[in-house]
Short mmCIF file of the C-alpha atoms (twelve columns), coordinates in Angstrom:
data_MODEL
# 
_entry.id   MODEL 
# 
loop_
_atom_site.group_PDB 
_atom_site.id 
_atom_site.type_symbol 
_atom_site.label_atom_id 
_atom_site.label_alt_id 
_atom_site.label_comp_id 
_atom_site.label_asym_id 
_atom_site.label_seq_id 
_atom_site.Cartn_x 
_atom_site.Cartn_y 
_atom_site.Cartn_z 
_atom_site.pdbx_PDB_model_num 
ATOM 1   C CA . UNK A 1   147.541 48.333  -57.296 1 
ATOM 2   C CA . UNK A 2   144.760 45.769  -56.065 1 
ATOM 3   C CA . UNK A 3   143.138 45.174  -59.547 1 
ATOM 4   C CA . UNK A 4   139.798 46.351  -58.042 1 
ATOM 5   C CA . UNK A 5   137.933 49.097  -60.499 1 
ATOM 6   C CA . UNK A 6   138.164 52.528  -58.110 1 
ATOM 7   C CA . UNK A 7   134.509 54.147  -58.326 1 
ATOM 8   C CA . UNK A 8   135.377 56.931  -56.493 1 
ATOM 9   C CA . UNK A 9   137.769 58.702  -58.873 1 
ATOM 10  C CA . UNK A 10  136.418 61.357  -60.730 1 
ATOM 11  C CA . UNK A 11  136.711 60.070  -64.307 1 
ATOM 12  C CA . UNK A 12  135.852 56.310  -63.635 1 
ATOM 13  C CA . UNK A 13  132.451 54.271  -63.398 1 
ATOM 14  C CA . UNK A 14  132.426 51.008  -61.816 1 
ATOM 15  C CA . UNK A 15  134.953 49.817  -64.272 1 
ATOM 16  C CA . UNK A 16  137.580 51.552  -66.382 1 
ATOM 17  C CA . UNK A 17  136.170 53.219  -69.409 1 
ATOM 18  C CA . UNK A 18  133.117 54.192  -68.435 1 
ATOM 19  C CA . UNK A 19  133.793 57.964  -68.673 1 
ATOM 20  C CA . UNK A 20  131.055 59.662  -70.544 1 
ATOM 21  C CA . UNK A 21  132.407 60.579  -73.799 1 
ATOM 22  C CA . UNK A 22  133.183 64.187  -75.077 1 
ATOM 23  C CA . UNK A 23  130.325 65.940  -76.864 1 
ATOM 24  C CA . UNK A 24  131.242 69.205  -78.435 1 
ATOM 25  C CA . UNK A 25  128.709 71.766  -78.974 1 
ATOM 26  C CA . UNK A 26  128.740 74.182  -82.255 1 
ATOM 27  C CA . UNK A 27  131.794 76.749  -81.823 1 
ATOM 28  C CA . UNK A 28  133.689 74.847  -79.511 1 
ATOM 29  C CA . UNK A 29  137.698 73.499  -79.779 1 
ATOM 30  C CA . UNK A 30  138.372 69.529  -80.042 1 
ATOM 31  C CA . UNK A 31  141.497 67.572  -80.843 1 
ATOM 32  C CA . UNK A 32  140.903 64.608  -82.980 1 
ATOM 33  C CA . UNK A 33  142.914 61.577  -82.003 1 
ATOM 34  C CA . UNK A 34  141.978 59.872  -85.332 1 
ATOM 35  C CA . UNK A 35  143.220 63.351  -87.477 1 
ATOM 36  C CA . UNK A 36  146.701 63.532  -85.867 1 
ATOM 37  C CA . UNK A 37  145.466 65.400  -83.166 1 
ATOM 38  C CA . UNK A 38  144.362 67.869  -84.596 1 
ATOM 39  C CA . UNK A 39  142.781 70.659  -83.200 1 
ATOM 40  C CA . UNK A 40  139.208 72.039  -85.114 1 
ATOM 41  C CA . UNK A 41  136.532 74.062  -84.146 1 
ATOM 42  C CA . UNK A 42  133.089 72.163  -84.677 1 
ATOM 43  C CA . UNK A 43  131.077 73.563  -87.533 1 
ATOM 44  C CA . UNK A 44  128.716 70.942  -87.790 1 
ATOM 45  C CA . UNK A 45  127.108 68.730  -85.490 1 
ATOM 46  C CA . UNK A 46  125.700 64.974  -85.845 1 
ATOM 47  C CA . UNK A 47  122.211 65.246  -86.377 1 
ATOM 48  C CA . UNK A 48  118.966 65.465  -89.122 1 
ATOM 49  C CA . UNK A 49  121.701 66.902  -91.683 1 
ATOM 50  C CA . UNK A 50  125.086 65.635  -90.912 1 
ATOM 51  C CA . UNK A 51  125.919 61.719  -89.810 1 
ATOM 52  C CA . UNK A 52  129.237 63.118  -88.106 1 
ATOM 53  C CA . UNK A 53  130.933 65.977  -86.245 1 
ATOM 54  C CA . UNK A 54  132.603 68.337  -89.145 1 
ATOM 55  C CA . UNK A 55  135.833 70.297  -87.736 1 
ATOM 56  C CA . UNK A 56  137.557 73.351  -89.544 1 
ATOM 57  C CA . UNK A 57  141.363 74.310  -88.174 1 
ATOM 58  C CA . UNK A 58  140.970 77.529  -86.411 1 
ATOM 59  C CA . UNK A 59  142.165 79.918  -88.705 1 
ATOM 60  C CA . UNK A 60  140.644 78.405  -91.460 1 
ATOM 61  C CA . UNK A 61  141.408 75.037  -94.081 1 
ATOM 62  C CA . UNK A 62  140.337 72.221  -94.689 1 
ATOM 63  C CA . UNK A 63  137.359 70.618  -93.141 1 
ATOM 64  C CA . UNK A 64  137.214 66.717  -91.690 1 
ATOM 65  C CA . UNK A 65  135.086 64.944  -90.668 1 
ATOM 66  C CA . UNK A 66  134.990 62.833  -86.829 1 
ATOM 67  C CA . UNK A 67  132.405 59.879  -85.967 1 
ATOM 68  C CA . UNK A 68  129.210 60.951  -84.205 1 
ATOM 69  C CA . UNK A 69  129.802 59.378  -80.916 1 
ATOM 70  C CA . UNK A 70  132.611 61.851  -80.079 1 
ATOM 71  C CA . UNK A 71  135.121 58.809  -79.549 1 
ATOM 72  C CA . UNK A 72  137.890 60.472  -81.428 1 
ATOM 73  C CA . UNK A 73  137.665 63.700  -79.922 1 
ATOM 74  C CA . UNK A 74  138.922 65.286  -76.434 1 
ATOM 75  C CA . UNK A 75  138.015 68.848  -75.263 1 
ATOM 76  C CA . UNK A 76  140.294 71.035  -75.256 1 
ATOM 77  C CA . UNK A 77  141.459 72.769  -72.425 1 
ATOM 78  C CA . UNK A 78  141.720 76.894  -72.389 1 
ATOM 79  C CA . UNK A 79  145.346 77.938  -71.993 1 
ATOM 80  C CA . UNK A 80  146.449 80.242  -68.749 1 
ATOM 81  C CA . UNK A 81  147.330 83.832  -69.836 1 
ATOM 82  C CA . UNK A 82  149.062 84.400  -66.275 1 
ATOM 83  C CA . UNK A 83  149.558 83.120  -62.449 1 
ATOM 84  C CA . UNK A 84  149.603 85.507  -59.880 1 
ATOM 85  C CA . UNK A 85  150.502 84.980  -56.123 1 
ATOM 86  C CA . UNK A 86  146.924 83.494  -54.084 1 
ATOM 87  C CA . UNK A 87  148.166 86.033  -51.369 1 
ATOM 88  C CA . UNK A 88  148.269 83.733  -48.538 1 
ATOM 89  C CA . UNK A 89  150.848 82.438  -46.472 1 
ATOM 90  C CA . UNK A 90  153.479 80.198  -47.866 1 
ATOM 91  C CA . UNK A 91  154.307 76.940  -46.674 1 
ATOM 92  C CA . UNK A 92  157.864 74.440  -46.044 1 
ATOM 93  C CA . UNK A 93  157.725 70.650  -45.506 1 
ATOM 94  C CA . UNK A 94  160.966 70.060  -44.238 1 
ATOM 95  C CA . UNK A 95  160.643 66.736  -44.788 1 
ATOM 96  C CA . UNK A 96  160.132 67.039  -47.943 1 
ATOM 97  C CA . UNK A 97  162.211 69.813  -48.780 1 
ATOM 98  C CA . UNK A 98  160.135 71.978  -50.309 1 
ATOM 99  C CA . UNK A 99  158.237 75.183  -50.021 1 
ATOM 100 C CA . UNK A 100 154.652 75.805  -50.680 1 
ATOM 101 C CA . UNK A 101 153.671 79.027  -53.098 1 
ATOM 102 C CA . UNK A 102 149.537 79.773  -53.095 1 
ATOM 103 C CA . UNK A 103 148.874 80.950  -56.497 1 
ATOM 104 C CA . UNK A 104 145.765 81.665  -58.928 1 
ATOM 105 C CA . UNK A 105 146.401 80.441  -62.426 1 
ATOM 106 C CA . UNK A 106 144.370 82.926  -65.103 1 
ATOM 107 C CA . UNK A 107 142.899 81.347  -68.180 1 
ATOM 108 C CA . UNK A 108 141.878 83.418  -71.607 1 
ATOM 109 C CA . UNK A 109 138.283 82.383  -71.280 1 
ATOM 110 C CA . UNK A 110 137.994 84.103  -68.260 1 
ATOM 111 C CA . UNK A 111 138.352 81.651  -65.699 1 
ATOM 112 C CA . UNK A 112 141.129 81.059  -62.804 1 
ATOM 113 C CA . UNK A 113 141.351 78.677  -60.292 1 
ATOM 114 C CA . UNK A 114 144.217 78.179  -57.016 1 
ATOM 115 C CA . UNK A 115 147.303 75.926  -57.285 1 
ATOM 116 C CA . UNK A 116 150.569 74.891  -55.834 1 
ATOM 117 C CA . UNK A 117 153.337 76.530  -57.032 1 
ATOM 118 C CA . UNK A 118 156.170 73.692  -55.145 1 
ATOM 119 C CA . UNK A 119 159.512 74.575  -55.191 1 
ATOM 120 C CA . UNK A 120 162.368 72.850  -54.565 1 
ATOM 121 C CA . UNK A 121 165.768 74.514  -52.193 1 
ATOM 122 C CA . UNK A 122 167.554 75.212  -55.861 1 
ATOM 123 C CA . UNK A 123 164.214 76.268  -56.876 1 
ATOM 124 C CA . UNK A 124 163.368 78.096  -54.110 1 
ATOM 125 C CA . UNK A 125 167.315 80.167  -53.698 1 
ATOM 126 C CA . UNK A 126 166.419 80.661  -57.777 1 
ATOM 127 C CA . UNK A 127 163.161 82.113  -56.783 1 
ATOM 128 C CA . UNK A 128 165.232 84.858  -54.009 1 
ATOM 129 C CA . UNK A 129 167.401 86.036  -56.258 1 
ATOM 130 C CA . UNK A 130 164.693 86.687  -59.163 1 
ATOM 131 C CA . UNK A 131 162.493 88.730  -56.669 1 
ATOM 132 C CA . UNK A 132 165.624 90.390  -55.810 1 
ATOM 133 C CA . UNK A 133 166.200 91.517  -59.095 1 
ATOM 134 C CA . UNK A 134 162.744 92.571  -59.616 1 
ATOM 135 C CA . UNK A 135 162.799 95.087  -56.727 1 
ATOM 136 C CA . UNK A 136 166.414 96.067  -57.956 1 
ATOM 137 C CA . UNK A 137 164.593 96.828  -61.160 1 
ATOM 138 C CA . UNK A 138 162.088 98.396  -59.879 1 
ATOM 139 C CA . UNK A 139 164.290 100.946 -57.391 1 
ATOM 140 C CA . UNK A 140 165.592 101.935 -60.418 1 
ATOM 141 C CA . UNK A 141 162.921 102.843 -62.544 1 
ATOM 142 C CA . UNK A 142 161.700 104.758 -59.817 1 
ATOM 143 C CA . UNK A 143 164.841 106.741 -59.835 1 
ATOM 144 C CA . UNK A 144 165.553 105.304 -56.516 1 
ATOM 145 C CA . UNK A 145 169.370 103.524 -55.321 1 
ATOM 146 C CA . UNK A 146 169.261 100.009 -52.804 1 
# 
């Protein structure tokens, strides 16, 4: 590393630390570092009534309470349901040993968005022998024989 601050990257200002903090809306998920990292769904927002974020666990308990300026709490991301191949060509750096998957990763709000799936030669002779099976499995419940 040079020690120089690196304005370009996505999350950083001039200077480390200068990312914009998280502020929830009503309804939405955040993990509070300063509650164990917990996650709550925000039921109250800073304002005219309240002096700080309130947070209920999802299904219900006990409420808490998180400053106003959001420091203690990160968003939290939705999770993927499913990936499912990109349908484009593979890839192999033989350099590198490894092969190249395209594939779109599904997320439960809705969302999806294109990755990597890298695999490795063990990974990759793994990989063979499950898609083997799968069209075995398949043949069969067809009533068909390989």
């Amino acid at each position: 590393m040079t020690g120089r601050a690196a304005p370009h990257l996505p999350s950083q200002g001039a200077e480390l630390g200068t990312a914009a903090p998280f502020s929830p809306r009503l309804g939405d998920l955040a993990r509070d570092t300063a509650h164990g990292g917990e996650i709550g769904v925000v039921i109250v927002l800073p304002g005219a009534d309240a002096a700080t974020y309130h947070l209920r666990p999802p299904g219900g308990g006990e409420e808490w309470t998180a400053p106003a300026d959001g420091t203690t709490l990160r968003p939290v991301p939705a999770q993927v349901t499913y990936v499912a191949s990109a349908r484009r060509d593979v890839s192999y750096d033989h350099r590198a040993q490894q092969g190249a998957l395209p594939v779109l990763v599904y997320f439960e709000d809705g969302g999806n968005t294109e990755s990597l799936l890298v695999l490795d030669p063990d990974q990759l002779e793994l990989i063979y022998y499950q898609v083997g099976r799968i069209i075995e499995l398949r043949e069969k419940a067809r009533g068909g024989a390989l």
